[in-house]
Coordinates of C-alpha atoms in Angstrom, one line a residue:
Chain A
X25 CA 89.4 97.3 82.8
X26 CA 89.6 100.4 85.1
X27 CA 88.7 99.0 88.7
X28 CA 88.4 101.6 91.5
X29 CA 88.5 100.9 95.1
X30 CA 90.7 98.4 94.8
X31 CA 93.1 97.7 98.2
X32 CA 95.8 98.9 96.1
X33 CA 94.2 102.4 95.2
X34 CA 93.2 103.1 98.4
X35 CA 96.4 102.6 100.3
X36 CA 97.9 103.8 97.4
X37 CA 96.6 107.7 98.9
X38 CA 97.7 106.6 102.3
X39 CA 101.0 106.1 100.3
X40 CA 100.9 109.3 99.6
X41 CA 100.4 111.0 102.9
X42 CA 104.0 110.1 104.3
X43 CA 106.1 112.3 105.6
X44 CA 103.4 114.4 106.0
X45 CA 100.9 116.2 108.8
X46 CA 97.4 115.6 108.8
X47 CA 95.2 118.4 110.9
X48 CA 92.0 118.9 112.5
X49 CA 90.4 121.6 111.4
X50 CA 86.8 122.8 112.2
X51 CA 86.2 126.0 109.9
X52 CA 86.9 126.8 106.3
X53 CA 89.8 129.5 107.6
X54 CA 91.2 126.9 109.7
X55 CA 91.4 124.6 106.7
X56 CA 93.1 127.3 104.9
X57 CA 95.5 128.4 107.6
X58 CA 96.3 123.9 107.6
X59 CA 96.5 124.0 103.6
X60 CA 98.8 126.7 103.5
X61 CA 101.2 125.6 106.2
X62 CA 101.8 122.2 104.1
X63 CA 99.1 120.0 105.8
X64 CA 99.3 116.7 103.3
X65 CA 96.0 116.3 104.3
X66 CA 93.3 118.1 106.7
X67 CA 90.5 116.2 109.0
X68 CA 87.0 118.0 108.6
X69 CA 85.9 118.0 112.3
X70 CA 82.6 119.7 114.0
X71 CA 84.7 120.0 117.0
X72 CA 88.7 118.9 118.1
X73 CA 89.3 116.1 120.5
X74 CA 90.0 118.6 123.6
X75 CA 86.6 120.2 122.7
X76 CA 84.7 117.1 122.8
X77 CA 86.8 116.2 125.6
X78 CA 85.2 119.0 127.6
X79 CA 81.5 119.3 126.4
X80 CA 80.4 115.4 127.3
X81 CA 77.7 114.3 125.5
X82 CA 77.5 111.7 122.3
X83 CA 79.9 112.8 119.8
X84 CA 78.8 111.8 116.3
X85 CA 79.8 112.6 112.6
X86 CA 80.1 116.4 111.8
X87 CA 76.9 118.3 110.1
X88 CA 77.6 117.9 106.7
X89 CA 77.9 121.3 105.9
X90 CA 81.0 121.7 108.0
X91 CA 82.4 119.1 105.7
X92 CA 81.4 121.0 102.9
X93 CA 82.1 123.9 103.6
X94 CA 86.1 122.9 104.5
X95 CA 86.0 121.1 101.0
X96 CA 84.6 124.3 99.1
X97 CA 86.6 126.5 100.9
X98 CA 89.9 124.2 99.9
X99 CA 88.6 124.0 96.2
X100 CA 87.9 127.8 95.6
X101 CA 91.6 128.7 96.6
X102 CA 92.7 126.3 94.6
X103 CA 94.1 123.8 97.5
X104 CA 93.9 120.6 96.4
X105 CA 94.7 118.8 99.8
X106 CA 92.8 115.3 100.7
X107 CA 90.0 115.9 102.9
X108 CA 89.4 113.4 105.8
X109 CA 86.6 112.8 108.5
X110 CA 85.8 111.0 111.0
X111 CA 82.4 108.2 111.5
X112 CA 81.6 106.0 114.5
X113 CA 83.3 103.3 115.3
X114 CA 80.8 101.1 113.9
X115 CA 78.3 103.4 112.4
X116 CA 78.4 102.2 108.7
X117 CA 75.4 104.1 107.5
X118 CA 77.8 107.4 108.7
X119 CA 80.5 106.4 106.4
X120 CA 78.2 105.7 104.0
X121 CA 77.4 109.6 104.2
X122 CA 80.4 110.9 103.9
X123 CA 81.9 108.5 101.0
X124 CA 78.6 109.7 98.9
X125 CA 79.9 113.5 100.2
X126 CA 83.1 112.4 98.3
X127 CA 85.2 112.2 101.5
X128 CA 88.7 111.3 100.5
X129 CA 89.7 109.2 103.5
X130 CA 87.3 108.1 106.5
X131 CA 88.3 108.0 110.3
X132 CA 86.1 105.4 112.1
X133 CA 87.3 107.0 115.2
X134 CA 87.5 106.2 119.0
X135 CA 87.0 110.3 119.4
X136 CA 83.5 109.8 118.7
X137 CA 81.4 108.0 120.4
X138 CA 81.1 104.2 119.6
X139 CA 78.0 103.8 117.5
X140 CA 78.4 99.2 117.7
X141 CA 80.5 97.6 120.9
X142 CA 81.2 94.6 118.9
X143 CA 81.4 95.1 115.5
X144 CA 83.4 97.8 113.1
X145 CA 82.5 98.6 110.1
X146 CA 83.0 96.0 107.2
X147 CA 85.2 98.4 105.5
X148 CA 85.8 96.0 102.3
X149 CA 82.4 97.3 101.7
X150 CA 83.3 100.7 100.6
X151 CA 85.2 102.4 97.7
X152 CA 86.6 105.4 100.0
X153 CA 90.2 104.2 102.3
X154 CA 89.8 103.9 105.7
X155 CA 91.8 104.9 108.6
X156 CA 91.4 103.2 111.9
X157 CA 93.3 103.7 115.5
X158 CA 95.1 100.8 117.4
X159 CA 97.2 100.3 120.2
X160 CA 98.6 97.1 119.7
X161 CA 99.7 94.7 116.6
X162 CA 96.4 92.5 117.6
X163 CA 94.1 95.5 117.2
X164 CA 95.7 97.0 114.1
X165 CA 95.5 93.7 112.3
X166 CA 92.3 93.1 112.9
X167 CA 91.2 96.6 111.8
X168 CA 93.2 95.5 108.5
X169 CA 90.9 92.7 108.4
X170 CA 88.5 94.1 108.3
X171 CA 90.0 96.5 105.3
X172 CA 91.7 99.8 106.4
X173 CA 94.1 100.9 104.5
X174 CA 95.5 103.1 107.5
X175 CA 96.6 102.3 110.7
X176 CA 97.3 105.2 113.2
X177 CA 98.1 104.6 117.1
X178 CA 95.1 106.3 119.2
X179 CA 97.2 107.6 121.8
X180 CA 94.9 109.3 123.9
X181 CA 93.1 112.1 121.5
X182 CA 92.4 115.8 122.9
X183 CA 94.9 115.3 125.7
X184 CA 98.4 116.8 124.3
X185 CA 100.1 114.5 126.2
X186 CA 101.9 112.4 123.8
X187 CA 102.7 109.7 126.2
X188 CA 99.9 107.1 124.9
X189 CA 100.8 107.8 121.3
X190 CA 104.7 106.3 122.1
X191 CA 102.9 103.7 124.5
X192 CA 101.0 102.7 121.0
X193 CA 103.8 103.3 118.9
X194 CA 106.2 100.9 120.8
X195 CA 104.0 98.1 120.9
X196 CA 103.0 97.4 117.4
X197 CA 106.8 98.0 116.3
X198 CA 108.1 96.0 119.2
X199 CA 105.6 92.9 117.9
X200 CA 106.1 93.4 115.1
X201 CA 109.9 93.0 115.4
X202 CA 109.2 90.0 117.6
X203 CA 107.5 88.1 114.8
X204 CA 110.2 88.4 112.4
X205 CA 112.2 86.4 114.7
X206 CA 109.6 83.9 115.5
X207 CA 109.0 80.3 113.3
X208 CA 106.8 79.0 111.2
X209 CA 104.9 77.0 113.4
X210 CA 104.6 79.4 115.8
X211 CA 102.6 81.3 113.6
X212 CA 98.9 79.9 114.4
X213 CA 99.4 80.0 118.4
X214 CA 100.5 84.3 117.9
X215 CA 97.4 84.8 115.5
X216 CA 95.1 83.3 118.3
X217 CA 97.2 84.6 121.2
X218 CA 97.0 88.2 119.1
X219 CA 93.7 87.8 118.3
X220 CA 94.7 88.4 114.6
X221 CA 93.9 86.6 111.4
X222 CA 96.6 84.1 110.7
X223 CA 97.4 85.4 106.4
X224 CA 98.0 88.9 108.5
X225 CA 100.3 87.7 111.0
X226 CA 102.3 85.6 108.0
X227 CA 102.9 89.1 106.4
X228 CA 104.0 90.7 109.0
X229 CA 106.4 88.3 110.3
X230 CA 108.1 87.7 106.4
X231 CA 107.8 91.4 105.8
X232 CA 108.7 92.9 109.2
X233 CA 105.9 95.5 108.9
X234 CA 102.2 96.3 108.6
X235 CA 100.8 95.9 105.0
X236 CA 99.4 99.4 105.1
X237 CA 101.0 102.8 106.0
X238 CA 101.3 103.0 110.2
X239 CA 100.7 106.3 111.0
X240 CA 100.9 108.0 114.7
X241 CA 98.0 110.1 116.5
X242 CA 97.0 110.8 119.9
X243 CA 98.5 113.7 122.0
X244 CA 101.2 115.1 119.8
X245 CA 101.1 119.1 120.3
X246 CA 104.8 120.1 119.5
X247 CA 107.2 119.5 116.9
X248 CA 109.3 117.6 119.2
X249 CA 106.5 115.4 119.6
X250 CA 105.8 114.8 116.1
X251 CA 109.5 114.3 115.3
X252 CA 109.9 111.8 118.3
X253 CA 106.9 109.6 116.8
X254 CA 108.6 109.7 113.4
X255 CA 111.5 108.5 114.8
X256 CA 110.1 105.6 116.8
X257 CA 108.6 104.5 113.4
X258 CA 105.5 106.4 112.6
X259 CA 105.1 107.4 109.0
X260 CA 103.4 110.3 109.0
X261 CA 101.6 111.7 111.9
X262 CA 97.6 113.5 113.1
X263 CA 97.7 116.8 115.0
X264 CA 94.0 117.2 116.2
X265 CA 93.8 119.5 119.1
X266 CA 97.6 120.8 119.4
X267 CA 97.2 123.3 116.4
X268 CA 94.3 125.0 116.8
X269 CA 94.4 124.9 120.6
X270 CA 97.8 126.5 120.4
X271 CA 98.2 130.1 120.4
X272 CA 99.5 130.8 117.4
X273 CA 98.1 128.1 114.8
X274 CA 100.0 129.1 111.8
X275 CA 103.6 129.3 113.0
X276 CA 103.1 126.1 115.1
X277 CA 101.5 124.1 112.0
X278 CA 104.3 124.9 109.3
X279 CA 106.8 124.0 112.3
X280 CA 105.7 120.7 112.8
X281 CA 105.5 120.2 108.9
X282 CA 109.1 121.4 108.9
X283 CA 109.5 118.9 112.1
X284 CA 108.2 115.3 110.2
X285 CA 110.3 116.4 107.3
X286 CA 113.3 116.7 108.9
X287 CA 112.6 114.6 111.6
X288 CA 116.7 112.9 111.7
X289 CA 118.0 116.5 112.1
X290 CA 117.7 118.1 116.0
X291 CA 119.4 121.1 114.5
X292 CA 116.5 121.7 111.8
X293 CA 114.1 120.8 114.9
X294 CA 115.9 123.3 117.2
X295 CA 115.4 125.9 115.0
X296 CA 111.7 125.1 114.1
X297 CA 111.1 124.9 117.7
X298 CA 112.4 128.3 118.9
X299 CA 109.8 130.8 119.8
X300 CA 106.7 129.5 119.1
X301 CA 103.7 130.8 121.1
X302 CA 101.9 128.6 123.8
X303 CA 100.9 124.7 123.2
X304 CA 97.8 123.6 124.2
X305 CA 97.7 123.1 127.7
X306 CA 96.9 119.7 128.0
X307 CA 95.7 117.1 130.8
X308 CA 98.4 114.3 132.2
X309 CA 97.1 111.3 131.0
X310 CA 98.7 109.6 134.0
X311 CA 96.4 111.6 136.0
X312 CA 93.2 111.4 134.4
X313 CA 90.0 109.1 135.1
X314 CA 90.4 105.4 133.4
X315 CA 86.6 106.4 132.1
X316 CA 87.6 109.6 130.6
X317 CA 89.4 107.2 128.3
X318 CA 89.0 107.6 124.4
X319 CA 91.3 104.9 124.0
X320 CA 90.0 102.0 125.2
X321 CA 86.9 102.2 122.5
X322 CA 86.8 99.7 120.2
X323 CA 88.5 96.6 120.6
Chain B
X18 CA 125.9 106.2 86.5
X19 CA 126.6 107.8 89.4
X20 CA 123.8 107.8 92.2
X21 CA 120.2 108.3 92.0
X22 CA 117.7 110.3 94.7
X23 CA 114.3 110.8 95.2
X24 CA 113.0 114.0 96.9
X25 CA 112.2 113.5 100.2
X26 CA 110.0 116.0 101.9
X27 CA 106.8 114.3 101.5
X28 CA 105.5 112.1 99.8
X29 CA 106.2 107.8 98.4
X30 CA 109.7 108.7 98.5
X31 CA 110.4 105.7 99.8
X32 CA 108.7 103.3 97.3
X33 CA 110.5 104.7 94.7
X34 CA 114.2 104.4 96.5
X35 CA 112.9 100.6 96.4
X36 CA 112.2 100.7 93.2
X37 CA 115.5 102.2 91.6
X38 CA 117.3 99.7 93.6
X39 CA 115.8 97.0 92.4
X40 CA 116.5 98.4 89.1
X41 CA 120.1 98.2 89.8
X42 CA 121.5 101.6 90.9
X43 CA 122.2 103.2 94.4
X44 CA 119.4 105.6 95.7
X45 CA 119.4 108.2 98.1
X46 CA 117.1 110.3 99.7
X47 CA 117.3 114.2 98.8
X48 CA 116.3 116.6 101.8
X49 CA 119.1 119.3 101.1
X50 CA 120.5 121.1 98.6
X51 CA 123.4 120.0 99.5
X52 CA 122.9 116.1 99.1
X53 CA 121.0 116.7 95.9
X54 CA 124.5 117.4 94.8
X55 CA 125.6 113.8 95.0
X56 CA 123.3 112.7 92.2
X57 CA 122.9 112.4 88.8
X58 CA 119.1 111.8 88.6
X59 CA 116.0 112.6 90.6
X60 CA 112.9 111.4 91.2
X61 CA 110.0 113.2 92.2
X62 CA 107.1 111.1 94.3
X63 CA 103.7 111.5 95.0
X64 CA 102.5 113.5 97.5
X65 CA 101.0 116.8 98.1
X66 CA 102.5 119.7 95.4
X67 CA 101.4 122.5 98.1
X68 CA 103.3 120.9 101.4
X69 CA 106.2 119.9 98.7
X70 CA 106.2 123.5 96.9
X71 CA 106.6 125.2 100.5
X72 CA 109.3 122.5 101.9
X73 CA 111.7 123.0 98.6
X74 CA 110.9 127.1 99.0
X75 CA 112.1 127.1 102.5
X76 CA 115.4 125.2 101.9
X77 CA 116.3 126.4 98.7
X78 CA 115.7 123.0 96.7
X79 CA 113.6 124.5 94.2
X80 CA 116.2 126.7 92.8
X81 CA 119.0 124.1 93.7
X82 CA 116.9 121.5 91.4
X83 CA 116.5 124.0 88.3
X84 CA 120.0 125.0 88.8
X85 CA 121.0 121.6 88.2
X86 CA 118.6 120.6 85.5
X87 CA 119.4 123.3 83.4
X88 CA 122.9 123.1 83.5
X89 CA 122.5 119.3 82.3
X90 CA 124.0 117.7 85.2
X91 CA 120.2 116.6 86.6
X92 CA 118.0 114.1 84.8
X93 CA 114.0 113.9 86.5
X94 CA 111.6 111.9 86.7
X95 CA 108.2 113.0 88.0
X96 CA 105.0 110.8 88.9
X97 CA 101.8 112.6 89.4
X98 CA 102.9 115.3 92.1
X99 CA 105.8 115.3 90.6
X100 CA 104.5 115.6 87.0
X101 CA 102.5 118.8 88.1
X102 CA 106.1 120.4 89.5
X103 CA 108.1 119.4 86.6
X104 CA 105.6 120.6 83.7
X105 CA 105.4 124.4 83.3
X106 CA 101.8 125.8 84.6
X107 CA 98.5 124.5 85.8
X108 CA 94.5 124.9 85.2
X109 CA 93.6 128.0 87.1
X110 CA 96.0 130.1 89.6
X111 CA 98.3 128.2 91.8
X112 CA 101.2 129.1 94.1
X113 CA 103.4 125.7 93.2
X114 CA 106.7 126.0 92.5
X115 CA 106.6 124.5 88.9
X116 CA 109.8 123.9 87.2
X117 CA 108.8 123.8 83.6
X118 CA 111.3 121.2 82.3
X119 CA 108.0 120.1 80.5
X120 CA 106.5 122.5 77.8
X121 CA 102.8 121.5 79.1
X122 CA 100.2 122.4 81.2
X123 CA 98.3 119.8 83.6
X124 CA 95.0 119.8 85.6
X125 CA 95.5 119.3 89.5
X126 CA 93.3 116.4 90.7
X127 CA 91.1 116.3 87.5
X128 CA 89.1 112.8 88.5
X129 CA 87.7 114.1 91.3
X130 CA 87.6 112.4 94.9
X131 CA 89.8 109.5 95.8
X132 CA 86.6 107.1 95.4
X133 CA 87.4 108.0 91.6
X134 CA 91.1 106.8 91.6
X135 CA 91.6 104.1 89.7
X136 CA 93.8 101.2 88.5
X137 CA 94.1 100.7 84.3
X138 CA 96.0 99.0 81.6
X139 CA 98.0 101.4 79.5
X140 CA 100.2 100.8 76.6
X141 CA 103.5 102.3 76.8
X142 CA 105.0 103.4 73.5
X143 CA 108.0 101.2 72.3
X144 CA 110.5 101.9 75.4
X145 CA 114.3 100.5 75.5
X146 CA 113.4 99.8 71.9
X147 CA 111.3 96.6 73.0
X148 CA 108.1 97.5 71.1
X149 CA 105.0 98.5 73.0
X150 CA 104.7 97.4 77.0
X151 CA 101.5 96.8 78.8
X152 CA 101.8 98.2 81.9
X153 CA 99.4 98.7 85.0
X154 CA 98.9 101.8 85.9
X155 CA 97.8 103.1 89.4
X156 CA 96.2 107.0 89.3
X157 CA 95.7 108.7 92.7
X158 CA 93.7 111.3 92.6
X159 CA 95.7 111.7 89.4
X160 CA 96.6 114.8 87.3
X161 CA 95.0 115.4 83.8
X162 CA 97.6 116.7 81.2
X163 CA 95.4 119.0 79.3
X164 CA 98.2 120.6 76.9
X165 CA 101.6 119.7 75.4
X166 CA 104.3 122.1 73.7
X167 CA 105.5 120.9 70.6
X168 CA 108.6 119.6 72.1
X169 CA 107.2 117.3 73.8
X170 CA 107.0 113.3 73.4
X171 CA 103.5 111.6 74.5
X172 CA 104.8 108.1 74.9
X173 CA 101.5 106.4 76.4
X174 CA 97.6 108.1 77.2
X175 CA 94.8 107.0 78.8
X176 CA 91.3 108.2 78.1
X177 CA 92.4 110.5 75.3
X178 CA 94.8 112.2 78.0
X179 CA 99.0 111.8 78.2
X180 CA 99.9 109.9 80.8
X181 CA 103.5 109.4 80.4
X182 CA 105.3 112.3 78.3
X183 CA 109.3 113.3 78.2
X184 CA 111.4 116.6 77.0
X185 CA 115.0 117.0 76.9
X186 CA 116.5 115.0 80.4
X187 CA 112.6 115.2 82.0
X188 CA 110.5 112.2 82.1
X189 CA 106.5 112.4 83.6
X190 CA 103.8 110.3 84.5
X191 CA 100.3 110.8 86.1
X192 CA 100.5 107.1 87.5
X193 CA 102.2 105.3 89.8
X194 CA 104.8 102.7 89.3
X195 CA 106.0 102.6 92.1
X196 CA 102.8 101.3 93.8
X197 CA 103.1 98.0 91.9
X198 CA 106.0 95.6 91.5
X199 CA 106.7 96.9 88.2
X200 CA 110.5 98.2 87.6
X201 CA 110.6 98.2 83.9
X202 CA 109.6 102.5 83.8
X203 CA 112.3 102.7 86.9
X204 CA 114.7 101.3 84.6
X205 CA 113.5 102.8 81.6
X206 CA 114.3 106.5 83.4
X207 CA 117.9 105.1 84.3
X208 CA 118.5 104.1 80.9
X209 CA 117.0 106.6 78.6
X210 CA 117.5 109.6 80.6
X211 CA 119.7 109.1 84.1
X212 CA 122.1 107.9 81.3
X213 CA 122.5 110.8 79.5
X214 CA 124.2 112.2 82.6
X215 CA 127.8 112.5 82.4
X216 CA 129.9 111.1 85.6

């Protein structure tokens, strides 16, 4: 009679996270700092993308007691905000951990360092949502396949260069808009030509849009940038690196809240936009090594 | 009836616009106090009460929406965020702005994790005067109403808690319609309350 886990009750939360800012955080007060500047939802990281970025190394799950502590330190002040993290992309037995840690959301994430080069994680599996990256329609269907209930562009995380985040953004809407126009017996050639499975591409082309919440990630650092992926059809968006690598967290968090809110208005973005210390600095992703890469993980 | 809206600063705004259309009526989305004037009725998603309590704060739609309310020009319909904003305190200390159009006081998040939301049958107590409705209710990391005022009207519960209660032009649910294809509560809100609106 009551059934939990079901497809329905975990995109129902991803539902709920629209029109909303999800952001890395690292420590309990940076969780605080997120929760009180109207973050819908905060990602419980050891380190940000542009951290990992520079250290090298594997990059795995956080310690548990990171975790912890950002999900004690949210409960104690009475914040109630959805805490997410981040597993492997293929690493089950990670997820594992952190649905028993009563995660709300999982991340099998291209940021850390793929744990299986063929195989994700059989998300269908699990009772906790999942939230996965892709840059095409192909990829995000497949991740949907395989059960996420999210779908976020990668972009190209840690970089604060937005530019592979719209790259993402673009293609899975411009498919998507393609296969509404396409016919039926069309279908079966564009699930193999997409690599996607063929009930997937059938939704998509009779409902003109993914099946799950499409979220964007990747780069985003301003509230310009967070407004301009709302507005090419993202429905909520990840800030990793670009608030806490900013140089004034707080201000620069509540604006881009303010900014995916009122994404349609440039005069509500002006004014959110004026004075705020530094952005990250950033790397140009046009400039950077094809193997420094986060993106191309996973498949 | 004159036009519907659904608040929307964060949250499943847009499932519910769906909804109210498909339940006949015109819906807008409400990011101003200005275009919360156009409406007659107001629906208040899911989402997250803290982002949502700051957002209305900042542009003056918390006062614009009990302005409204209590003038009896604003009927509202609240679904688990929006049932914790509408009723009139919480478990423990928190910073929301709370309306308290509801005489009752609600738990935030009182399943636990989201690996405890769930999907039920509830019974819904005799609505449009059709006798009792089965309906299937979605909670998402779902509010627990742990006290009513005696004004109000419990009119279906789940596990020995209200899950859908009413006073005066306020309706409130811990579940979610809108994540199903159901309209009849949708329609229910239009009719029983939205109604009561004068053009």
């Amino acid at each position: 009679m009551e059934e939990k886990g079901t497809m329905r009750v975990k995109i129902g939360l991803a539902e709920m996270l629209k029109g909303g800012v999800i952001m890395d955080v690292t420590t309990p007060e940076q969780a605080l700092i997120a929760a009180e500047a109207g973050a819908a939802a905060v990602m419980a990281l050891e380190r940000v993308p542009a951290d990992i970025r520079r250290d090298g190394g594997v990059a795995r799950m956080a310690d548990p007691n990171v975790i912890d502590g950002i999900i004690k330190a949210l409960k104690e002040k009475k914040y109630e905000v959805p805490v997410m993290a981040k597993a492997r992309i293929g690493h089950f037995v990670e997820a594992q951990i952190l649905e028993a840690m009563g995660v709300d959301f999982v991340d099998e994430s291209e940021v850390l360092t793929p744990a299986d080069e063929h195989f994700h994680i059989d998300k269908h599996k699990f009772k906790v949502p999942f939230v996965c990256g892709a840059r095409n329609l192909g990829e995000a269907l497949r991740r949907i396949g395989e059960g996420a209930a999210m779908i976020r562009t990668k972009g190209e995380a840690g970089s604060g260069d937005v530019v592979e985040a719209v790259r993402h953004m673009r293609a899975v809407t411009g498919d998507i808009r393609r296969l509404t126009q396409l016919p039926d017996e069309e279908l079966m050639t564009e699930a193999k030509n997409l690599g996607a499975p063929y009930d997937l591409v059938k939704y998509v082309k009779e409902n003109g849009k993914l099946p799950v919440p499409n979220f964007a990630a990747g780069g985003i650092a301003t509230p310009a940038d967070a407004a301009l992926m709302m507005m090419l059809g993202a429905e909520a968006v990840f800030v990793g690196s670009g608030i806490f690598k900013s140089e004034d967290p707080a201000s620069r968090a509540k604006a881009i809240v303010d900014a995916v809110t009122h994404y349609r208005d440039p005069k509500v973005l002006a004014e959110v936009s004026r004075g705020l210390k530094g952005a990250m600095r950033g790397l140009d992703v046009s400039k950077m090594d094809e193997k420094d890469l986060l993106q191309t993980r996973g498949w | 009836m004159g036009r519907i809206g659904a608040l929307a600063l964060q949250g499943d705004f847009e499932l519910h616009i769906k909804m109210l259309r498909r339940a006949g009526v015109e819906a807008v989305e409400i990011r101003t106090p200005a275009q919360l004037d156009s409406v007659s009725g107001l629906v208040i998603p899911g989402g997250e009460s803290t982002t949502v309590s700051r957002l209305m704060r900042r542009y003056g739609l918390d006062k614009a929406i009990r302005d409204r309310y209590l003038s009896g020009s604003l009927a509202v319909y609240g679904t688990c965020m929006g049932m914790i904003l509408v009723c009139s305190d919480t478990e423990g200390d928190h910073d929301l702005a709370q309306f308290g159009f509801i005489d009752a006081t609600v738990e935030r998040n009182a399943y636990g994790p989201q690996v405890e939301s769930f999907e039920s049958d509830i019974v819904i107590d005799s609505v449009n005067g059709s006798g009792p409705m089965r309906f299937r209710a979605v909670f998402i990391r779902a509010p627990k109403v742990t006290r009513v005022g005696d004004g109000v009207k419990i009119l279906a519960s789940h596990s020995g808690a209200p899950a859908l209660i009413s006073q005066g032009l306020c309706l409130a649910g811990n579940f979610h319609p809108e994540l199903t294809d159901d309209w009849r509560l949708h329609k229910y809100f239009l009719d029983e309350f939205a109604a009561r609106i004068g053009d």
